[in-house]
PDB file of C-alpha atoms in Angstrom:
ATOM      1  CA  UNK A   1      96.922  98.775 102.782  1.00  0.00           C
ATOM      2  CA  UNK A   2      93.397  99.611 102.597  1.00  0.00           C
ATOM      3  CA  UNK A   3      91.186  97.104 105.779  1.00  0.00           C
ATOM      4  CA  UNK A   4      87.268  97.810 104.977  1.00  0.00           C
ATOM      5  CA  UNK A   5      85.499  97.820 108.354  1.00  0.00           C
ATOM      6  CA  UNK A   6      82.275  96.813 109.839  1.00  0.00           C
ATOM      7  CA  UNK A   7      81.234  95.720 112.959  1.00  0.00           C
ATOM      8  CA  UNK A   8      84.306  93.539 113.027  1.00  0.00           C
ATOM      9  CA  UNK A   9      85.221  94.238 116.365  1.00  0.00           C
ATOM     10  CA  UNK A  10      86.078  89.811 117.242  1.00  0.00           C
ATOM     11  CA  UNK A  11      88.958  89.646 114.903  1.00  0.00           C
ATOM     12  CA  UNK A  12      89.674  93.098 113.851  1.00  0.00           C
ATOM     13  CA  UNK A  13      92.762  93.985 116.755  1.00  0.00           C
ATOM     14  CA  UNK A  14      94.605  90.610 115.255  1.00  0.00           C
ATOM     15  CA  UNK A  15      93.846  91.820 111.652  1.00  0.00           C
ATOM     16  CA  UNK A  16      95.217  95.240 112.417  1.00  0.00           C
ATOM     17  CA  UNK A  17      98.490  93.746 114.403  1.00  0.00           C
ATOM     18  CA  UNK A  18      99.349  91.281 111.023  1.00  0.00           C
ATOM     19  CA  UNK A  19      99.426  94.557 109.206  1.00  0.00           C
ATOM     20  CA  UNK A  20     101.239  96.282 111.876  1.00  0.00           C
ATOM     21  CA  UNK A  21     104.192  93.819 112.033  1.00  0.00           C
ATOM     22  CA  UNK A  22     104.910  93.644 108.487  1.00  0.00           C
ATOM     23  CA  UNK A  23     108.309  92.848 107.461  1.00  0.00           C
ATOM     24  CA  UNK A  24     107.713  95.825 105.143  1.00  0.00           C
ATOM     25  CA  UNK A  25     107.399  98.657 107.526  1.00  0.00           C
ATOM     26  CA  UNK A  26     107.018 101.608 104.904  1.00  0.00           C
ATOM     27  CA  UNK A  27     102.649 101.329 105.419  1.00  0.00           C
ATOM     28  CA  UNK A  28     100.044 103.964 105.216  1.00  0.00           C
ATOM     29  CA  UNK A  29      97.123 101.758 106.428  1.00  0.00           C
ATOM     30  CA  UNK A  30      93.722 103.293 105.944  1.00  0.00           C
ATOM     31  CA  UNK A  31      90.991 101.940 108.032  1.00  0.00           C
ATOM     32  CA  UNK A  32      87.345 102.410 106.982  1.00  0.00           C
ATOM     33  CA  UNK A  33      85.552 102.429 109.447  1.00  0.00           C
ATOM     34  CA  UNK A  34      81.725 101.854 107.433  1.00  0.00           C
ATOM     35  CA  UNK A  35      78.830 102.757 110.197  1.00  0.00           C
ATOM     36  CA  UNK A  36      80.116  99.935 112.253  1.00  0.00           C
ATOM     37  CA  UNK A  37      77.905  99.564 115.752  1.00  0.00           C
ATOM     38  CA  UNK A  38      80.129  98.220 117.741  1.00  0.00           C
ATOM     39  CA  UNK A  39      83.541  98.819 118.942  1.00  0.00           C
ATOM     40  CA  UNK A  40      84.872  98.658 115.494  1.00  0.00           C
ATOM     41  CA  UNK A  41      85.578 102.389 115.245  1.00  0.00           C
ATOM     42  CA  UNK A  42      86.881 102.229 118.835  1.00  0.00           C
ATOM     43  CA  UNK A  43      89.525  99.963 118.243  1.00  0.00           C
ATOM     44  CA  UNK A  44      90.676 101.620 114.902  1.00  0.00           C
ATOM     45  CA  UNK A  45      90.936 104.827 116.807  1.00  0.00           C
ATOM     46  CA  UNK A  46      93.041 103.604 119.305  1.00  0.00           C
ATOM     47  CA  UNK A  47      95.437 102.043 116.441  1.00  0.00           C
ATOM     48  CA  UNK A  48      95.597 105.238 114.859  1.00  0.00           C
ATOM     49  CA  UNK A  49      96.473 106.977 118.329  1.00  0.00           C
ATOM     50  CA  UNK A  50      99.301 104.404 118.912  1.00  0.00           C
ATOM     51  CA  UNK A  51     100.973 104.009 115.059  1.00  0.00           C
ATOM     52  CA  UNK A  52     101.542 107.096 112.855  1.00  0.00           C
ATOM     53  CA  UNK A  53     100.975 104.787 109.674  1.00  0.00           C
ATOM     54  CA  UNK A  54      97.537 104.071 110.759  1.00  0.00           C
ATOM     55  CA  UNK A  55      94.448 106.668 109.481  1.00  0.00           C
ATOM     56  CA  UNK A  56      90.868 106.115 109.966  1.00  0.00           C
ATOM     57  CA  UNK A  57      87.943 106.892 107.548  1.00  0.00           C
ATOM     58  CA  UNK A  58      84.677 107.156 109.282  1.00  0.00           C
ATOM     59  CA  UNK A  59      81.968 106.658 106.892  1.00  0.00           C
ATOM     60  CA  UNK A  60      77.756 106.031 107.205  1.00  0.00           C
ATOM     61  CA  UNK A  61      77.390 102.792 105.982  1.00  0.00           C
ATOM     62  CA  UNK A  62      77.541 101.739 102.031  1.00  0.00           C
ATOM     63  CA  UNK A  63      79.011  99.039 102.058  1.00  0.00           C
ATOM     64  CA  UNK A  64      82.408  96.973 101.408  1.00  0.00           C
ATOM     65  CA  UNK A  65      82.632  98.134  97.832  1.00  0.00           C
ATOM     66  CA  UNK A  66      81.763 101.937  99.225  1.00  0.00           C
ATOM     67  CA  UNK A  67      84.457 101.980 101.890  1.00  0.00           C
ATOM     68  CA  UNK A  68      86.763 100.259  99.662  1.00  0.00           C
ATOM     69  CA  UNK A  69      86.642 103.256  97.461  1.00  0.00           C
ATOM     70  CA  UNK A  70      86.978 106.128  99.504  1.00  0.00           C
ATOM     71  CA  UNK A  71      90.007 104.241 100.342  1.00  0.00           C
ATOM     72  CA  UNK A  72      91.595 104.397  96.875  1.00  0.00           C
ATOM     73  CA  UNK A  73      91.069 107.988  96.901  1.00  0.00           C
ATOM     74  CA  UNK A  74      92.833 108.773  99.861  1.00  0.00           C
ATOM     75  CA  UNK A  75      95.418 106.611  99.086  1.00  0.00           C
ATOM     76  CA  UNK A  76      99.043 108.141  98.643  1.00  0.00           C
ATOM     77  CA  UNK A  77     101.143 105.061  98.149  1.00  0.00           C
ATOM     78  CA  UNK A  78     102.592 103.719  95.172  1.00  0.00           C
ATOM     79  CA  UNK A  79     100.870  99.997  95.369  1.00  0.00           C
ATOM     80  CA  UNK A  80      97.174  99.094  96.942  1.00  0.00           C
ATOM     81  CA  UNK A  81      97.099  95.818  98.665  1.00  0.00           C
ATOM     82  CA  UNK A  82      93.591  95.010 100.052  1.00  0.00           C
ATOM     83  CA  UNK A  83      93.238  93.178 103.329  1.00  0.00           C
ATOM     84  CA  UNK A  84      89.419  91.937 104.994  1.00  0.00           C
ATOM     85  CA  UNK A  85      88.786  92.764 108.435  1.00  0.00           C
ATOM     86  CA  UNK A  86      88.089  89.197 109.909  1.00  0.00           C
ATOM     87  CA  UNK A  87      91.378  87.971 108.111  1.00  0.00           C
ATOM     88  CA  UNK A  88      94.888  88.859 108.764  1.00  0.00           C
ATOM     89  CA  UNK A  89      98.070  88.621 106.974  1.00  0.00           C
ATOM     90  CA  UNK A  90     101.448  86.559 106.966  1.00  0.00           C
ATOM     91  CA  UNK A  91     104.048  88.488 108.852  1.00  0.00           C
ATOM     92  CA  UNK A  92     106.606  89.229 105.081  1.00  0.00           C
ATOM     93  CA  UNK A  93     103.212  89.380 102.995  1.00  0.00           C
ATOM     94  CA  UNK A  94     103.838  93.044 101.995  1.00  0.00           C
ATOM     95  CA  UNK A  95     107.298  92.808 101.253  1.00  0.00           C
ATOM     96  CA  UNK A  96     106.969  89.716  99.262  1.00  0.00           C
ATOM     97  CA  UNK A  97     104.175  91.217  96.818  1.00  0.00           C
ATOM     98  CA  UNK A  98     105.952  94.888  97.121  1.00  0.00           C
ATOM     99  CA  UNK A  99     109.655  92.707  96.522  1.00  0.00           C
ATOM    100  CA  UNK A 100     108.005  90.600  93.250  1.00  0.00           C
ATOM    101  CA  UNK A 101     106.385  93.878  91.471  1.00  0.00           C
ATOM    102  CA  UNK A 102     109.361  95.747  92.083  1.00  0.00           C
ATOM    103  CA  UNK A 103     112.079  93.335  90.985  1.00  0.00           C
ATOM    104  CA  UNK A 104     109.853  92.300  87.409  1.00  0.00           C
ATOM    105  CA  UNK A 105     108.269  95.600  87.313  1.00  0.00           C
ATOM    106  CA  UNK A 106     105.166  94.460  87.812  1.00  0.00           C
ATOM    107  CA  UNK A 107     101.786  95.792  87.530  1.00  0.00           C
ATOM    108  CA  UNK A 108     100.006  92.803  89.145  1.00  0.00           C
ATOM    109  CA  UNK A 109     101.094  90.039  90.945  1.00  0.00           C
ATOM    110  CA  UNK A 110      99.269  87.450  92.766  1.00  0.00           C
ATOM    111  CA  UNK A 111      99.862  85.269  95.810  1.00  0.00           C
ATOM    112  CA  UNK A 112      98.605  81.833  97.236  1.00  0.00           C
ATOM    113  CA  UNK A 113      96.451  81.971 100.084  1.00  0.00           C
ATOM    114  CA  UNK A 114      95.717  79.807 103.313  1.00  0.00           C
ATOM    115  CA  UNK A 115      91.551  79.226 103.947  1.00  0.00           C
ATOM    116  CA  UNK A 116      91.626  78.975 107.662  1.00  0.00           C
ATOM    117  CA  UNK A 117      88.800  76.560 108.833  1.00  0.00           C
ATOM    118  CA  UNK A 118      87.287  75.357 111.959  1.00  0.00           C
ATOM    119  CA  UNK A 119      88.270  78.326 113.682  1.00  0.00           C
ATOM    120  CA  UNK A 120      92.578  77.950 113.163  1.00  0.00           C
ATOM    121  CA  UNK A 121      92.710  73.951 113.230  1.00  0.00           C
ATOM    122  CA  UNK A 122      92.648  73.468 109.131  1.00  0.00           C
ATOM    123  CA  UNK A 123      94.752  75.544 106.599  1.00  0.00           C
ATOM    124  CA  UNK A 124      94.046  74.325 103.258  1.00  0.00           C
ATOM    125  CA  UNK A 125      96.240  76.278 100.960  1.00  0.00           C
ATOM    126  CA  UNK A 126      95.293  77.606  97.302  1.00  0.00           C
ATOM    127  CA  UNK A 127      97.325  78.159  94.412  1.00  0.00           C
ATOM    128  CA  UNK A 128      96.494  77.578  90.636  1.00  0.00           C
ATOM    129  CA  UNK A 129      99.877  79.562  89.231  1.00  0.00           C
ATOM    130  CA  UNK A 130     103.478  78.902  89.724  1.00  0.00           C
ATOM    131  CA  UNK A 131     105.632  81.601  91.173  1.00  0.00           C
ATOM    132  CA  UNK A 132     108.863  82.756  89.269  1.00  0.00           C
ATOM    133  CA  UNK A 133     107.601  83.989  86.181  1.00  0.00           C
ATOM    134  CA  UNK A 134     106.710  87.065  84.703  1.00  0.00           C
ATOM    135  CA  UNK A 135     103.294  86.767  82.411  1.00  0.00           C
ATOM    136  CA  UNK A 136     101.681  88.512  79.519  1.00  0.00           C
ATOM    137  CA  UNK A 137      98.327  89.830  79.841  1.00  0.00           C
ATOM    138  CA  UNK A 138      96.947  87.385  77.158  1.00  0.00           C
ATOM    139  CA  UNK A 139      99.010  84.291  79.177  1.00  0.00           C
ATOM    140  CA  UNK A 140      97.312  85.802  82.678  1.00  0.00           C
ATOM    141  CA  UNK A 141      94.256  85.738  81.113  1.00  0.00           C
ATOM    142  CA  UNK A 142      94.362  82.065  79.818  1.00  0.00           C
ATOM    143  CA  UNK A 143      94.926  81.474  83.052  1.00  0.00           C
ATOM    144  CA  UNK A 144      92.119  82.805  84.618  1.00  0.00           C
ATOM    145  CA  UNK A 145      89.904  81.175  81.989  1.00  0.00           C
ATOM    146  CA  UNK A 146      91.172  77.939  83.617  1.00  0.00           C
ATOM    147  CA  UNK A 147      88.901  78.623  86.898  1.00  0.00           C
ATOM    148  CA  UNK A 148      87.209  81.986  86.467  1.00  0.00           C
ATOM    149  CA  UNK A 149      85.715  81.228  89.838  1.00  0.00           C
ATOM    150  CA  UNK A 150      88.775  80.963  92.086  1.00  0.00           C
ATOM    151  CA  UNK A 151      88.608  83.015  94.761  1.00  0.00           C
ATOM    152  CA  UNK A 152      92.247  83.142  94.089  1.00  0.00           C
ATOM    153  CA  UNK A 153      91.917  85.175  90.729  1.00  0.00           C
ATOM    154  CA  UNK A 154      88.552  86.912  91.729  1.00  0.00           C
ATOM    155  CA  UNK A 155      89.065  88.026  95.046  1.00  0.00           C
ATOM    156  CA  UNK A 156      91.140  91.751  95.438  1.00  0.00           C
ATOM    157  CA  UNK A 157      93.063  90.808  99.016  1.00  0.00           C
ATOM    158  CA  UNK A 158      95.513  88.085  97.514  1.00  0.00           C
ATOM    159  CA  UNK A 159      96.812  90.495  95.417  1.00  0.00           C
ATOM    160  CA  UNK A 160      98.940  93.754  94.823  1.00  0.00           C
ATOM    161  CA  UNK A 161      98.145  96.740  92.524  1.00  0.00           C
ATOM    162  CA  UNK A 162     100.128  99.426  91.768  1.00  0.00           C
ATOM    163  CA  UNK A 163      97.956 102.561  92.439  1.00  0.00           C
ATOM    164  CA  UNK A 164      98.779 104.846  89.244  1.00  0.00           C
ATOM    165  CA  UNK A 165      96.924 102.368  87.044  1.00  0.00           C
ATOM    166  CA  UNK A 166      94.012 102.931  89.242  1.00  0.00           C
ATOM    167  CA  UNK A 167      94.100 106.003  89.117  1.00  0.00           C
ATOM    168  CA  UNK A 168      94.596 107.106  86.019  1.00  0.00           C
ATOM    169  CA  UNK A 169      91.596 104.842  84.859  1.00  0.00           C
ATOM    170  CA  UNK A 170      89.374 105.532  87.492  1.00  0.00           C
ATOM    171  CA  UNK A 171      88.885 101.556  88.238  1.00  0.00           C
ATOM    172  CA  UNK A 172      86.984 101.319  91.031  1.00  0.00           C
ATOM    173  CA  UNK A 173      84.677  98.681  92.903  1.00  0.00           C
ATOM    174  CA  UNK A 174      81.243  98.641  91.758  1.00  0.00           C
ATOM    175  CA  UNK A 175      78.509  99.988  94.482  1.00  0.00           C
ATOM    176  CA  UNK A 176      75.453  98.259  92.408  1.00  0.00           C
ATOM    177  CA  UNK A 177      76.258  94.872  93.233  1.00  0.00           C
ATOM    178  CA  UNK A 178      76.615  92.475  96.227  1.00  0.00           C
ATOM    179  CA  UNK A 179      78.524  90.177  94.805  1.00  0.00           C
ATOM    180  CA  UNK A 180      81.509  89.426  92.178  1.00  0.00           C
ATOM    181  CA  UNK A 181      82.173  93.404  92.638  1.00  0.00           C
ATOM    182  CA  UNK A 182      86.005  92.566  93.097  1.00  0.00           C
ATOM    183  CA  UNK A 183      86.023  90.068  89.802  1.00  0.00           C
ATOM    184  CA  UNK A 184      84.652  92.805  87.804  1.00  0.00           C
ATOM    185  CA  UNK A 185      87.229  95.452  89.272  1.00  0.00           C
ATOM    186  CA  UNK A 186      90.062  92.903  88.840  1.00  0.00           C
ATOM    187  CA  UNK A 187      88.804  92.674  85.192  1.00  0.00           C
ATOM    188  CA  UNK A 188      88.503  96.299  84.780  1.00  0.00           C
ATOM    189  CA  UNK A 189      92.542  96.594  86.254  1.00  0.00           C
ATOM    190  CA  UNK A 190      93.784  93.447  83.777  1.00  0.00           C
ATOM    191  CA  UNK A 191      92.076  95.620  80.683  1.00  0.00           C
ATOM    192  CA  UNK A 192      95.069  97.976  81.267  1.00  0.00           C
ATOM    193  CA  UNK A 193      97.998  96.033  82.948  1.00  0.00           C
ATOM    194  CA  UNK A 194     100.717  94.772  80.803  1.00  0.00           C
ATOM    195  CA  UNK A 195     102.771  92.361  83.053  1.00  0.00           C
ATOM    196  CA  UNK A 196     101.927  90.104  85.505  1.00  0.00           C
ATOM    197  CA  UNK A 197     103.765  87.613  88.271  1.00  0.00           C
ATOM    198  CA  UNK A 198     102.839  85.180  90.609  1.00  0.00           C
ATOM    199  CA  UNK A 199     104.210  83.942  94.051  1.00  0.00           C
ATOM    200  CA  UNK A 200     105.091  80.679  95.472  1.00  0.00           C
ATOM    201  CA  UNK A 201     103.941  81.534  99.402  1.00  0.00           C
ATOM    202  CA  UNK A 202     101.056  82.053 100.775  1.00  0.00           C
ATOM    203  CA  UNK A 203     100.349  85.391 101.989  1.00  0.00           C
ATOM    204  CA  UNK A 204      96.747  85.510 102.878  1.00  0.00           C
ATOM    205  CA  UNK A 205      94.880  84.163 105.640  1.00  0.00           C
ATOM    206  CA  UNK A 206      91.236  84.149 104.600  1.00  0.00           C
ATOM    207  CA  UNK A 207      89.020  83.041 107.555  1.00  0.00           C
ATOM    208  CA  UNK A 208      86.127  81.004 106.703  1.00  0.00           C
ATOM    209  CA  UNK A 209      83.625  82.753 108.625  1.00  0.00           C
ATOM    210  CA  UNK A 210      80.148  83.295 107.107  1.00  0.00           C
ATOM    211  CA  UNK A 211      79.590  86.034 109.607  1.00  0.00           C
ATOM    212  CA  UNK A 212      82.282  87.964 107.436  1.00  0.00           C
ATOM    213  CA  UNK A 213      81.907  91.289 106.290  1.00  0.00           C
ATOM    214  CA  UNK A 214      81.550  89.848 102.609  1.00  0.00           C
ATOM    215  CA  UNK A 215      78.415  88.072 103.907  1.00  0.00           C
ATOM    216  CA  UNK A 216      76.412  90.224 106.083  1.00  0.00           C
ATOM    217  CA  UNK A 217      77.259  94.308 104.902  1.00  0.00           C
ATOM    218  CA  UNK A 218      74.732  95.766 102.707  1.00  0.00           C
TER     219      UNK A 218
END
């Protein structure tokens, strides 16, 4: 599980304990801490002191898409699920996607996601695939041509990847840009993914917040 970090120090001890608490409790979690000024990196430290599935990166500041990929090189797991620091999880999230790309042998699937708005008082869920089936690249892809804007098809942190496709093809986020960097790396992944699935649940809870790291890092 791979939490990009910067000056996220509001939200970031509930982001940490929804990873924490999975249902799923076979985790390396691997904080990047990117040249935050504030108590980011204190607070990630004292996670890693207190859970042996915890390890920080520190890093001078590059950015999301930076921090994202020292990540992916440090990474040891069989799967890379992505998760933002001012959002947090669903308590079975992880076993859920792990559970789906296991069972269907999987090389991507993709999950529903809550927006969480006004603070916690609205949860607007969104979906555009139904769960249960397994998909071909080509029938993925006609999909996403449906609403190649989504958040729910662009974004990387409603999703689960299985880490030897990255890997061996090098895919990794793109440091020139500031924005659509994880559509272009979720393209990159489909180019050499064969099968695909989609849940039913939501797993995500992405805060509406445009103080987010997705808004302010450079």
């Amino acid at each position: 599980v791979i939490v990009p970090v910067y000056n996220a120090a509001p939200g970031l001890a509930r982001c940490i304990e929804s990873v924490r608490r999975q249902t799923y409790a076979n985790l390396e979690v691997l904080l990047v801490n990117d040249g935050s000024v504030d108590a980011s990196g204190e607070i990630c430290r004292m996670y890693q002191r207190v859970d042996a599935r915890i390890r920080v990166i520190d890093k001078q500041n590059e950015g999301v898409s930076a921090a994202r990929n020292d990540a992916i090189e440090a990474a040891k797991g069989r799967y890379v699920q992505f998760v933002d620091s001012d959002d947090y999880l669903a308590p079975n999230a992880t076993e859920l996607l792990v559970s789906c790309a296991a069972a269907n042998d999987c090389d991507l699937v993709i999950a529903p996601y809550w927006r969480v708005k006004d603070g916690e008082s609205e949860f607007v869920m969104y979906s555009f695939l139904r769960g249960g089936e397994v998909m071909s690249k080509t029938e993925f892809a006609r999909e996403l041509m449906e609403e190649p804007a989504s958040f729910y098809y662009g974004v990387l942190w409603n999703k689960l990847y299985r880490a030897d496709i990255i890997r061996r093809h090098a895919i990794r986020c793109n440091t020139a840009l500031s924005w659509s960097e994880d559509f272009l790396f979720n393209l990159e992944y489909i180019r050499y993914a064969d099968r695909f699935a989609a849940l039913d649940e939501p797993v995500y809870y992405y805060v509406d917040n445009k103080k987010s790291i997705t808004h302010t890092q450079m």
